Coordinates of C-alpha atoms in Angstrom, one line a residue:
M30 CA 145.4 62.3 128.7
I31 CA 142.0 61.0 130.4
H32 CA 141.1 64.8 131.4
R33 CA 141.7 65.8 127.7
K34 CA 139.4 63.0 126.5
L35 CA 136.9 63.9 128.9
T36 CA 137.2 67.5 127.7
Y37 CA 136.7 66.2 124.2
L38 CA 133.8 64.2 125.3
T39 CA 132.0 66.9 127.2
F40 CA 132.6 69.4 124.2
A41 CA 131.0 66.7 121.9
L42 CA 128.0 66.3 124.3
L43 CA 127.6 69.8 124.3
V44 CA 127.5 70.1 120.6
M45 CA 125.1 67.2 120.2
L46 CA 122.7 68.6 122.8
S47 CA 122.9 71.9 121.0
T48 CA 122.1 70.4 117.8
I49 CA 119.1 68.4 119.3
S50 CA 118.1 71.6 120.7
V51 CA 117.9 73.4 117.3
L52 CA 116.2 70.2 115.8
N53 CA 113.5 70.3 118.3
A54 CA 112.9 74.0 117.9
Q55 CA 112.2 73.2 114.2
E56 CA 109.7 70.3 114.8
W57 CA 106.9 72.8 115.1
K58 CA 104.7 73.0 111.9
K59 CA 101.3 74.3 111.6
A60 CA 98.8 71.7 111.5
E61 CA 96.2 70.9 108.5
A62 CA 92.9 72.5 108.9
P63 CA 89.7 72.4 106.6
L64 CA 90.0 76.1 106.0
E65 CA 92.7 78.9 106.7
T66 CA 92.4 82.7 106.5
V67 CA 95.0 85.0 104.8
W68 CA 96.2 85.8 108.0
A69 CA 97.8 82.5 109.0
S70 CA 100.6 82.7 106.5
K71 CA 101.7 85.9 108.1
V72 CA 102.4 84.5 111.6
D73 CA 106.0 84.7 112.4
T74 CA 106.9 82.0 115.0
D75 CA 109.5 84.2 116.3
S76 CA 107.3 87.3 116.9
V77 CA 103.7 85.9 117.5
L78 CA 101.2 88.5 118.4
P79 CA 103.9 91.0 119.4
E80 CA 101.4 94.0 119.9
Y81 CA 101.1 95.0 123.5
P82 CA 98.4 93.0 125.1
R83 CA 96.7 95.3 127.1
P84 CA 96.2 98.8 125.7
I85 CA 94.1 100.2 128.4
L86 CA 96.8 100.0 130.9
Q87 CA 100.3 100.3 129.1
R88 CA 103.7 100.3 130.3
K89 CA 106.9 101.0 128.2
D90 CA 108.9 98.1 129.1
W91 CA 107.6 94.4 128.9
M92 CA 108.7 90.7 127.4
N93 CA 106.6 88.8 125.1
L94 CA 106.5 85.0 125.9
N95 CA 104.6 83.9 123.1
G96 CA 106.1 81.3 120.6
I97 CA 107.0 77.8 120.4
W98 CA 106.9 76.1 123.6
E99 CA 107.3 72.4 124.7
F100 CA 103.7 70.8 125.2
Q101 CA 102.7 67.2 126.4
E102 CA 99.4 65.6 127.4
A103 CA 99.2 65.0 131.1
E104 CA 97.8 62.6 133.7
L105 CA 96.2 63.4 137.0
S106 CA 98.9 61.3 138.5
D107 CA 101.9 63.1 136.7
R108 CA 104.6 64.7 138.5
V109 CA 105.7 68.1 137.5
P110 CA 108.2 67.7 134.5
F111 CA 110.8 70.1 135.9
K112 CA 114.0 70.2 133.9
T113 CA 112.4 67.8 131.4
L114 CA 112.1 67.8 127.6
L115 CA 108.4 67.4 126.6
D116 CA 107.3 65.2 123.6
E117 CA 106.0 67.9 121.4
K118 CA 105.9 71.6 120.4
I119 CA 103.0 74.0 120.4
L120 CA 102.6 77.5 119.4
V121 CA 101.4 79.7 122.2
P122 CA 98.9 81.4 122.4
Y123 CA 96.8 79.4 120.1
P124 CA 94.3 76.7 121.6
I125 CA 95.4 73.1 121.7
E126 CA 92.8 72.3 119.1
S127 CA 93.5 74.7 116.8
A128 CA 95.5 74.4 113.5
M129 CA 97.8 77.4 114.5
S130 CA 99.0 75.8 117.7
G131 CA 100.5 72.7 115.7
V132 CA 98.7 70.1 117.8
R133 CA 95.0 70.2 116.6
R134 CA 93.5 67.4 118.7
Q135 CA 91.4 67.0 121.6
L136 CA 93.1 66.0 124.8
K137 CA 92.5 62.6 125.9
N138 CA 92.1 63.5 129.7
H139 CA 91.6 66.9 129.5
R140 CA 95.2 67.7 131.0
A141 CA 98.3 69.0 129.4
W142 CA 101.9 70.4 130.3
Y143 CA 103.4 73.7 128.8
R144 CA 106.9 74.4 129.4
R145 CA 109.7 76.9 128.1
T146 CA 112.8 78.8 129.5
F147 CA 113.3 82.4 129.2
D148 CA 116.1 85.0 130.2
I149 CA 115.4 88.2 132.3
P150 CA 116.6 91.3 130.1
K151 CA 119.6 92.9 131.4
D152 CA 118.4 96.4 130.5
K153 CA 118.6 99.2 133.0
A154 CA 114.9 99.2 133.2
W155 CA 114.4 95.5 134.5
K156 CA 117.2 96.2 137.3
D157 CA 116.0 95.9 140.8
K158 CA 112.4 95.7 139.8
E159 CA 109.5 93.2 140.7
F160 CA 108.6 90.9 137.8
I161 CA 104.7 90.1 137.1
L162 CA 103.7 87.2 134.8
H163 CA 100.5 87.7 132.9
F164 CA 98.3 85.3 131.1
G165 CA 95.9 86.9 129.0
A166 CA 93.4 83.8 129.5
V167 CA 93.9 80.0 129.8
D168 CA 91.0 77.6 129.5
Y169 CA 90.0 76.5 132.1
E170 CA 92.3 76.0 135.1
A171 CA 96.0 76.8 135.3
V172 CA 98.9 75.9 137.8
V173 CA 101.9 77.8 137.0
Y174 CA 105.4 76.7 138.1
V175 CA 108.5 79.0 137.9
N176 CA 112.1 77.1 138.7
G177 CA 110.8 74.1 140.2
R178 CA 108.1 75.9 142.7
C179 CA 104.5 76.6 142.3
A180 CA 103.8 80.6 141.7
G181 CA 100.1 80.3 141.8
Q182 CA 97.0 78.8 140.3
H183 CA 93.8 80.1 138.5
K184 CA 90.3 79.0 137.5
G185 CA 88.3 80.7 134.7
G186 CA 88.8 80.4 130.9
Y187 CA 88.0 83.9 129.9
D188 CA 89.7 86.3 132.4
A189 CA 93.4 87.6 132.8
F190 CA 95.6 86.7 135.9
S191 CA 99.1 87.4 137.0
F192 CA 101.7 86.6 139.6
N193 CA 104.6 88.4 141.1
I194 CA 107.4 85.7 140.2
T195 CA 110.4 87.7 141.7
S196 CA 110.9 85.5 144.6
F197 CA 111.0 82.7 142.5
L198 CA 113.7 83.9 140.0
E199 CA 117.3 82.5 139.6
E200 CA 119.9 85.6 139.8
E201 CA 121.7 84.4 136.5
G202 CA 120.6 82.3 133.7
E203 CA 117.9 80.6 132.3
Q204 CA 114.5 80.6 134.1
E205 CA 112.1 77.6 133.7
L206 CA 108.3 78.1 133.3
I207 CA 105.9 75.3 133.3
V208 CA 101.9 75.5 133.1
H209 CA 99.6 72.7 133.9
I210 CA 96.1 73.1 132.3
Y211 CA 92.8 71.4 132.9
D212 CA 90.1 71.9 130.8
P213 CA 86.8 69.9 131.6
G214 CA 84.9 71.7 128.8
N215 CA 81.0 70.9 128.9
I216 CA 81.2 67.9 131.2
E217 CA 81.2 70.4 134.0
G218 CA 78.9 73.6 134.5
I219 CA 81.5 75.9 134.0
A220 CA 81.4 79.1 131.6
I221 CA 82.6 77.7 128.3
G222 CA 80.3 79.6 125.4
K223 CA 79.7 77.8 122.3
Q224 CA 82.8 75.2 122.8
N225 CA 81.8 71.6 122.5
N226 CA 84.6 69.1 123.4
E227 CA 82.3 66.0 123.0
R228 CA 82.1 67.1 119.1
F229 CA 85.6 68.0 118.1
S230 CA 85.6 65.9 115.1
D231 CA 82.1 66.2 114.5
P232 CA 80.7 70.0 114.9
Q233 CA 77.0 70.0 115.1
R234 CA 74.7 73.1 114.4
Y235 CA 75.3 75.9 117.0
T236 CA 78.3 74.4 119.2
Y237 CA 81.9 74.3 117.7
S238 CA 85.5 73.2 118.4
S239 CA 86.7 73.7 122.2
S240 CA 89.6 75.9 122.8
S241 CA 91.8 74.3 125.6
G242 CA 94.8 75.5 127.1
I243 CA 96.6 78.9 126.7
W244 CA 94.9 81.2 124.2
Q245 CA 96.0 84.7 125.0
T246 CA 99.3 86.4 125.2
V247 CA 101.9 85.2 128.0
W248 CA 103.9 88.2 129.1
I249 CA 106.3 89.6 131.7
E250 CA 106.5 93.2 132.9
P251 CA 109.1 94.9 135.4
V252 CA 107.6 97.1 138.0
S253 CA 108.5 98.9 141.2
K254 CA 107.6 97.5 144.5
S255 CA 104.7 99.8 144.7
Y256 CA 102.8 100.0 141.4
I257 CA 99.3 100.3 139.9
K258 CA 97.7 97.0 139.4
D259 CA 94.5 98.5 137.9
L260 CA 92.4 101.7 137.2
H261 CA 88.8 102.5 136.6
I262 CA 87.8 105.6 134.3
T263 CA 84.4 106.9 134.1
N264 CA 83.2 109.8 132.7
D265 CA 80.0 112.3 133.0
I266 CA 79.4 114.3 129.7
D267 CA 76.8 116.4 131.6
H268 CA 79.1 118.0 134.1
K269 CA 82.0 117.5 131.9
T270 CA 84.1 115.5 134.1
I271 CA 86.3 112.4 133.7
T272 CA 86.9 110.5 136.9
V273 CA 90.0 108.3 137.4
K274 CA 90.7 105.7 140.3
A275 CA 94.3 104.1 140.6
I276 CA 94.2 100.7 142.3
P277 CA 97.6 99.9 143.8
E278 CA 99.1 96.6 144.3
S279 CA 98.5 96.7 147.9
Q280 CA 95.7 98.1 150.1
R281 CA 98.5 99.5 152.5
N282 CA 99.7 101.6 149.6
S283 CA 98.9 105.4 150.3
H284 CA 100.9 107.0 147.5
D285 CA 99.9 109.9 145.5
V286 CA 98.8 109.4 142.0
F287 CA 99.2 112.5 139.3
V288 CA 96.7 112.1 136.3
A289 CA 97.1 114.1 133.3
V290 CA 94.3 114.0 130.3
K291 CA 95.8 115.0 126.7
E292 CA 94.0 115.7 123.5
E293 CA 95.8 115.0 120.7
G294 CA 99.2 115.2 122.8
R295 CA 98.0 118.4 124.3
I296 CA 97.6 118.5 128.0
V297 CA 93.9 119.6 128.6
A298 CA 93.3 118.7 132.4
T299 CA 95.6 117.4 135.5
A300 CA 95.0 116.4 138.9
R301 CA 96.5 114.9 141.9
G302 CA 95.1 112.6 144.4
K303 CA 95.6 109.4 146.4
V304 CA 95.2 105.8 145.4
N305 CA 92.0 104.0 145.8
R306 CA 90.4 107.5 145.7
D307 CA 88.3 109.0 142.8
I308 CA 90.2 111.7 141.1
E309 CA 88.0 114.1 138.9
L310 CA 89.0 116.2 136.2
A311 CA 87.3 118.8 134.4
I312 CA 87.1 118.9 130.7
Q313 CA 86.4 122.5 129.5
Y314 CA 85.3 121.6 125.9
P315 CA 84.9 117.8 125.8
K316 CA 84.8 116.0 122.4
L317 CA 82.4 113.0 122.7
W318 CA 83.0 109.6 121.5
S319 CA 80.5 108.0 119.3
P320 CA 80.6 105.5 116.0
D321 CA 80.5 108.5 113.7
A322 CA 83.4 110.5 115.8
P323 CA 85.2 107.8 118.1
F324 CA 87.6 110.5 119.6
L325 CA 89.9 109.1 122.4
Y326 CA 91.6 111.1 125.0
D327 CA 95.0 109.7 126.4
V328 CA 95.2 109.4 130.0
E329 CA 98.7 109.2 131.8
L330 CA 99.0 108.2 135.3
I331 CA 102.0 108.6 137.5
L332 CA 102.5 106.9 140.9
M333 CA 104.5 109.4 143.2
D334 CA 106.4 108.9 146.6
S335 CA 107.1 112.5 147.5
N336 CA 108.5 113.5 144.3
K337 CA 109.8 110.1 143.2
V338 CA 108.2 108.5 140.5
L339 CA 107.3 104.8 141.2
D340 CA 105.2 103.9 138.3
R341 CA 104.1 105.4 135.0
I342 CA 101.2 104.0 132.9
Q343 CA 99.5 105.1 129.7
S344 CA 95.7 104.8 129.2
Y345 CA 92.8 106.2 127.2
T346 CA 89.0 107.0 127.6
G347 CA 86.1 108.1 125.3
M348 CA 83.6 110.5 126.9
R349 CA 80.3 109.1 126.0
K350 CA 77.1 108.3 127.7
I351 CA 74.8 105.5 127.4
A352 CA 71.1 105.4 128.9
L353 CA 67.5 105.1 128.4
G354 CA 65.2 107.9 127.2
E355 CA 61.7 108.4 126.1
G356 CA 60.6 107.7 122.6
V357 CA 57.4 107.4 120.6
K358 CA 54.2 107.0 122.8
G359 CA 56.5 107.4 126.1
L360 CA 58.4 104.1 125.3
K361 CA 61.9 103.7 126.5
V362 CA 64.6 104.0 123.9
I363 CA 68.4 103.7 124.1
E364 CA 70.1 107.0 124.0
L365 CA 73.9 107.7 123.2
N366 CA 75.1 111.2 124.5
N367 CA 71.8 112.2 125.0
K368 CA 70.3 111.5 121.7
A369 CA 68.3 108.4 120.4
I370 CA 70.4 106.0 118.5
F371 CA 69.0 103.0 116.8
Q372 CA 71.6 100.2 116.8
M373 CA 72.2 97.7 113.8
G374 CA 74.7 95.0 114.3
P375 CA 75.7 91.5 113.5
L376 CA 76.1 88.4 115.9
D377 CA 79.7 87.9 116.2
Q378 CA 81.1 84.6 117.7
G379 CA 84.6 85.5 117.6
Y380 CA 85.6 82.2 115.9
W381 CA 88.5 81.6 113.4
P382 CA 89.5 78.5 111.3
D383 CA 93.1 78.5 111.8
G384 CA 93.1 79.7 115.6
I385 CA 89.4 78.9 116.8
Y386 CA 89.0 81.3 119.8
T387 CA 92.5 83.2 118.9
A388 CA 92.8 85.3 115.8
P389 CA 96.0 84.6 113.9
T390 CA 97.2 88.2 113.9
D391 CA 96.4 91.4 115.4
E392 CA 95.6 92.7 111.9
A393 CA 93.0 90.1 111.5
L394 CA 91.1 91.4 114.7
K395 CA 91.2 94.9 113.4
W396 CA 89.9 93.6 110.0
D397 CA 86.9 92.2 111.4
V398 CA 85.9 95.5 113.2
A399 CA 86.7 97.6 110.3
Q400 CA 84.6 95.6 107.8
I401 CA 81.6 95.2 110.1
K402 CA 81.7 99.2 110.1
E403 CA 82.2 99.2 106.4
F404 CA 78.9 97.1 106.2
G405 CA 77.0 100.1 107.8
Y406 CA 76.7 98.6 111.2
N407 CA 77.0 100.8 114.3
M408 CA 77.4 98.0 117.0
I409 CA 78.2 94.3 117.3
R410 CA 77.1 91.9 119.8
K411 CA 79.7 89.7 120.8
H412 CA 78.2 86.3 121.5
I413 CA 78.9 84.5 124.5
K414 CA 82.8 84.8 124.1
I415 CA 85.0 87.3 125.8
E416 CA 87.8 88.5 123.6
P417 CA 91.4 89.5 124.1
Q418 CA 91.6 93.3 125.2
R419 CA 93.2 94.1 121.8
W420 CA 89.7 93.6 120.1
Y421 CA 88.1 96.0 122.4
Y422 CA 90.9 98.4 121.7
W423 CA 89.9 98.3 118.1
C424 CA 86.3 98.8 118.9
D425 CA 87.2 101.8 120.8
K426 CA 89.4 103.1 118.3
L427 CA 87.6 102.6 115.0
G428 CA 84.2 103.3 116.7
I429 CA 81.5 100.8 117.3
L430 CA 79.1 99.8 120.0
V431 CA 79.6 96.5 121.7
W432 CA 76.9 94.3 123.5
Q433 CA 79.2 92.0 125.4
D434 CA 77.5 88.6 126.4
M435 CA 78.7 86.4 129.5
P436 CA 79.7 83.1 128.2
N437 CA 77.2 80.3 129.3
T438 CA 76.9 76.8 130.1
F439 CA 74.2 74.1 128.8
K440 CA 74.4 72.2 132.4
Q441 CA 72.9 72.6 135.6
R442 CA 75.4 74.2 137.8
T443 CA 76.6 72.8 141.3
E444 CA 76.7 75.4 143.9
E445 CA 80.7 75.5 143.9
E446 CA 80.0 76.3 139.8
K447 CA 77.6 79.0 140.5
T448 CA 80.3 80.7 142.7
L449 CA 82.8 80.5 140.1
F450 CA 80.3 81.8 137.5
E451 CA 79.7 84.8 139.5
V452 CA 83.2 85.6 140.1
E453 CA 84.0 85.2 136.2
L454 CA 80.9 87.6 135.8
Q455 CA 82.4 90.3 137.9
E456 CA 86.0 89.7 136.5
M457 CA 84.3 90.4 132.8
V458 CA 82.9 93.7 134.0
K459 CA 85.9 94.8 135.9
E460 CA 88.4 94.0 133.2
H461 CA 86.4 95.6 130.4
W462 CA 84.7 98.4 132.0
N463 CA 87.2 101.1 130.9
H464 CA 86.3 100.5 127.1
P465 CA 83.8 103.1 125.9
S466 CA 82.6 101.0 123.3
I467 CA 81.2 98.3 125.6
I468 CA 77.9 99.9 126.4
N469 CA 75.6 96.6 127.2
W470 CA 76.3 93.6 129.4
V471 CA 74.3 90.6 128.7
V472 CA 74.1 88.3 131.5
F473 CA 72.2 85.1 130.1
N474 CA 71.3 84.0 126.6
E475 CA 68.2 82.1 125.9
H476 CA 67.9 80.7 129.5
W477 CA 71.0 78.8 129.0
G478 CA 72.4 77.6 132.4
I479 CA 70.2 80.4 133.9
Y480 CA 69.7 80.7 137.7
D481 CA 68.8 83.7 140.0
P482 CA 68.5 86.1 136.8
V483 CA 67.2 88.9 138.8
R484 CA 69.6 88.8 141.5
L485 CA 72.6 88.4 139.1
T486 CA 71.4 91.3 136.6
E487 CA 70.7 93.5 139.7
M488 CA 74.2 92.7 140.7
V489 CA 75.8 93.7 137.4
M490 CA 73.8 96.9 137.5
A491 CA 75.1 97.8 140.7
L492 CA 78.5 96.8 139.8
D493 CA 78.8 99.1 136.6
S494 CA 76.1 101.9 136.6
H495 CA 77.6 103.5 133.5
R496 CA 76.1 101.0 131.0
L497 CA 73.0 99.1 130.2
V498 CA 72.4 95.4 131.2
T499 CA 70.5 92.7 129.6
G500 CA 69.2 90.1 131.8
N501 CA 68.5 87.4 129.5
S502 CA 68.8 87.8 125.6
G503 CA 65.9 85.6 124.0
I504 CA 63.1 85.8 126.5
D505 CA 61.0 83.9 124.1
A506 CA 63.8 81.2 123.3
G507 CA 63.7 77.8 124.9
K508 CA 61.0 78.8 127.5
P509 CA 58.3 80.8 125.7
N510 CA 56.9 84.1 127.0
I511 CA 59.3 83.9 130.1
D512 CA 60.2 87.4 130.9
Y513 CA 62.2 88.0 134.2
E514 CA 61.4 91.7 133.8
V515 CA 64.9 92.8 135.1
G516 CA 67.5 95.1 133.6
H517 CA 67.3 97.8 131.2
I518 CA 66.4 95.7 128.0
K519 CA 63.8 93.7 126.7
D520 CA 65.3 91.2 124.4
N521 CA 63.3 88.6 122.1
H522 CA 64.9 86.4 119.2
S523 CA 62.9 86.1 116.0
Y524 CA 64.6 84.7 112.8
R525 CA 62.3 84.6 109.9
P526 CA 61.0 87.2 110.0
P527 CA 62.3 89.7 112.7
N528 CA 59.9 90.8 115.2
V529 CA 59.4 93.3 118.4
P530 CA 58.7 92.2 121.5
F531 CA 55.6 93.7 123.6
V532 CA 57.0 97.2 124.2
T533 CA 57.2 98.2 127.6
Q534 CA 57.5 101.9 129.4
K535 CA 60.2 100.4 131.8
R536 CA 62.8 98.8 129.5
A537 CA 64.0 99.5 125.8
S538 CA 62.9 96.6 123.3
V539 CA 65.3 95.1 121.0
C540 CA 65.3 92.0 118.6
G541 CA 68.6 90.4 120.0
E542 CA 68.8 87.7 117.2
Y543 CA 67.2 87.5 113.6
G544 CA 67.9 86.6 110.1
A545 CA 70.2 83.5 109.6
I546 CA 70.2 83.8 105.8
G547 CA 72.5 81.2 104.8
Y548 CA 73.6 79.3 101.9
K549 CA 76.6 77.2 101.1
V550 CA 80.0 78.5 99.2
K551 CA 81.5 75.7 97.6
G552 CA 85.3 75.4 98.7
H553 CA 84.7 77.5 101.7
I554 CA 83.2 74.9 103.9
W555 CA 84.6 73.7 107.2
D556 CA 82.3 70.6 107.4
V557 CA 81.8 69.6 104.1
D558 CA 80.0 66.2 105.2
G559 CA 76.9 68.0 106.8
P560 CA 77.1 71.9 107.0
W561 CA 73.9 73.2 108.9
V562 CA 71.9 76.2 107.5
H563 CA 69.1 77.7 109.6
H564 CA 67.4 78.8 106.2
N565 CA 68.8 77.8 102.8
Y566 CA 69.1 80.4 100.1
K567 CA 69.9 80.1 96.3
G568 CA 72.7 82.4 96.5
L569 CA 73.9 86.0 96.7
E570 CA 70.9 87.7 95.1
D571 CA 68.4 85.7 96.6
A572 CA 70.0 86.1 100.2
T573 CA 70.5 90.0 99.7
S574 CA 67.0 90.5 98.7
E575 CA 65.7 88.7 101.8
Y576 CA 68.2 90.8 103.8
E577 CA 66.6 93.8 102.5
K578 CA 63.0 92.8 103.2
F579 CA 64.0 92.3 106.6
I580 CA 65.5 95.3 107.2
Q581 CA 62.3 97.2 105.7
Q582 CA 60.3 95.3 108.4
I583 CA 62.8 96.6 111.0
V584 CA 62.4 100.1 110.1
D585 CA 58.7 99.9 110.5
F586 CA 59.0 98.2 113.8
K587 CA 61.0 101.3 114.9
K588 CA 57.5 103.1 114.8
E589 CA 56.4 100.6 117.5
G590 CA 59.4 101.3 119.8
L591 CA 62.1 98.9 118.7
S592 CA 65.6 100.2 119.7
A593 CA 68.1 97.6 118.1
A594 CA 68.3 94.6 116.1
V595 CA 71.1 91.9 115.7
Y596 CA 71.5 90.2 112.5
T597 CA 72.9 86.4 112.7
Q598 CA 75.8 86.3 111.9
W599 CA 78.9 88.0 110.8
T600 CA 80.6 84.8 109.4
D601 CA 80.1 81.3 108.9
V602 CA 81.3 79.1 111.9
E603 CA 82.5 75.7 111.2
N604 CA 79.5 73.7 109.9
E605 CA 76.9 76.8 110.7
M606 CA 76.5 78.4 107.2
N607 CA 74.6 81.6 108.1
G608 CA 77.3 84.3 107.8
I609 CA 77.9 87.5 105.9
Y610 CA 81.2 86.1 105.0
T611 CA 82.4 82.5 104.7
Y612 CA 84.3 81.3 107.8
D613 CA 87.6 81.9 106.0
R614 CA 86.7 85.5 105.4
K615 CA 87.4 85.1 101.7
V616 CA 83.9 85.4 100.4
I617 CA 81.1 87.9 101.0
K618 CA 77.9 86.2 100.8
L619 CA 75.5 89.3 100.5
D620 CA 76.0 92.2 98.4
K621 CA 78.0 94.8 100.4
E622 CA 76.7 98.1 99.1
R623 CA 73.0 96.9 99.4
V624 CA 73.5 95.7 103.0
K625 CA 75.3 98.9 103.8
R626 CA 72.4 101.2 102.4
A627 CA 69.9 99.1 104.0
N628 CA 71.6 99.2 107.4
L629 CA 72.3 102.7 107.2
S630 CA 68.4 103.5 106.4
T631 CA 67.8 102.3 109.9
Y632 CA 69.4 104.9 111.7
Q633 CA 70.4 107.8 109.3
K634 CA 68.3 109.7 106.8
T635 CA 69.0 108.5 103.1
D636 CA 67.1 109.5 100.1
K637 CA 68.5 106.3 98.2
P638 CA 65.7 103.5 98.3
L639 CA 66.5 100.1 99.7

C-alpha cells in the first residue's frame, strides 16, 4: 500500500513538473519597444532564424539551437547554475537589450547566464560523429559549459567561435548547455562600434543601445574526426583561375581534397590536392561578378582518405578583381574587373528597432540589401559593425559592393586591449574574405581609438592582398588635416556640402561620409523626447531637392578625381533622424525615383536630367 501511494505521488509530481515546464515555456513574450518593423510579427519562437547561418561553408546536416532559453542576470561570485531553473526566459539570438529578446533592459553587473537543454538527433548522419557547437557571435566574453564541465571560453563581440563538445556529451538523454556572458561595453577599451551602455534609456546623437549577450545563431553540426574547418577562395580574372585552400581541423591532417567548380549545376573545373595547399582550377570562359551581373560559381570540396569520403562542404565564389587604376590627370581611381567604377552607397549602421544588432528575420536582412540596390546604389559602407554571414551572402547574391568597417572604441586602449583588437581585426578579415561583395576593409573611423595606424593598415594589406584597405576613414574629422598616408584610399568626411579631399597619385580619393539630410516623421520616431537631426529639413520635397544638388556636385567632383561617395545614412537609428527610411523601415523620407536617377547619373550614362 505504501509503495502504491509513493507511486501515485511520484506520478503526480512528474505531472506537476511537466505542467510547470509547459507554463515556463509560455512565459516568454516580446517586450515593448518604441518602434517595430513588419518582420517582428513574423518571428516563430519554434523556428528562429532557421536558415543555415554560414552559406560560404555549408554542410547538409546541422541543428539550430535558437529559440527560448532560460535567462538570469549574474554576479561575479555566482556558482554555475548546473541543473537549475533560471528566473527568466530569453529569445536567442536577440541581444538582451532588444525587444525581441523579451528582456529589453541593461544588465546591472554586465553579466548574465543562459541555459537550455537539447537532444542529439538519432539520425544515421549523426551516428559516430564529432559534434561542433557554433556561436555566430556573443558580445563580449562567453564561457560555455556542457553537462557540468567547461567546454571553452571566447573574447570578442563580433567573430564566430566553436568548440568540439563530443567528449562532454552524455550517451543518452538530455544535454545541458549553459553560457555565461560578460559585456563591459564602453567602460573598457574594446571593439564596440556605436554601442553605448551608459545611455540605454537615453540614446544620444551618434551612439545607440548596446547589444549584449548572444546575438547570432547558436548551432551544432556533426562532422567526422577529420574535417574541413575553414577554407580560403581567391581568384585571378586575368589568368582565368580560381584558387581554393582547404584548412583542416588539425595541422597533422594530410588528407587529399577534391574540388569541383560548377556553373549553374554544370561542372566546369575539377582538381585534387592536399589540405593547407593552394589548389588552382582553370576556368576557360569565366563569368565575372559585378553589381550589374552578380554571377556566383558553386564550389564543392570533398575531403578524402584514399577513396573514402570524410567530409563534404558546399561553398561559392564570384570571380572579380578590385584594384587601383589610373584615371583623369594620372590620378588613382578604383577599378572593378579592370574598369573604373564610381561607387555610390549609403552608410548602413545595421541597427533594427526590434532586434538592435540582430535583424528579426533573414527576409529583413535581404530586404535591406535589395532596397539599397533599388535606390540605384552600387555599394554599401557597413559602418563599424560586422554582420552575420547571411547579410554578406545576400550582398554576394544580389550584387552590391561592400566597404567593411572594423568596430571601434572611443577609449584609449591598454596593451592587452590592443592585442585583443588586433586579433579581432584579423578575425574579421579571415572570416569574411571569401565574400566577393567585400572590396574594402576600413581599419579606423575618424581617429576613434586610433593607434599605430600605419602598422595596422599594412598588416591588413599583407593579410588580404585581394582587396583595398582604408587606414582611417575621415582624415579631416576630429583631428583636422591628419592624414597617415597609408593604404589604398584617401577618405574625407564632408556633410554639407560633399567635398573631395586633396587628390593624390598614390591613393584613390573618396568622400566617405556626406549628407545627413534629415527630418522627423511623426509616429516613426524612437526617441520622441529629443531626436537629433544633423540638418533639419521641411520634408520629402525639400530633402530630395537638396539630395539632387549634392549629387550634381559629386558628378562635378569626378572630374577632379573623386572615386566614391557615401551618403549618411540608410535609415534613422534610435534618436538620429538622418535616414532615407525611418528606423522601422515603414516610411521613405526621400523621393525614391529621383534619388535613384541621381545615383545612377554618377556611374551610368543617362539622358534623363536630375
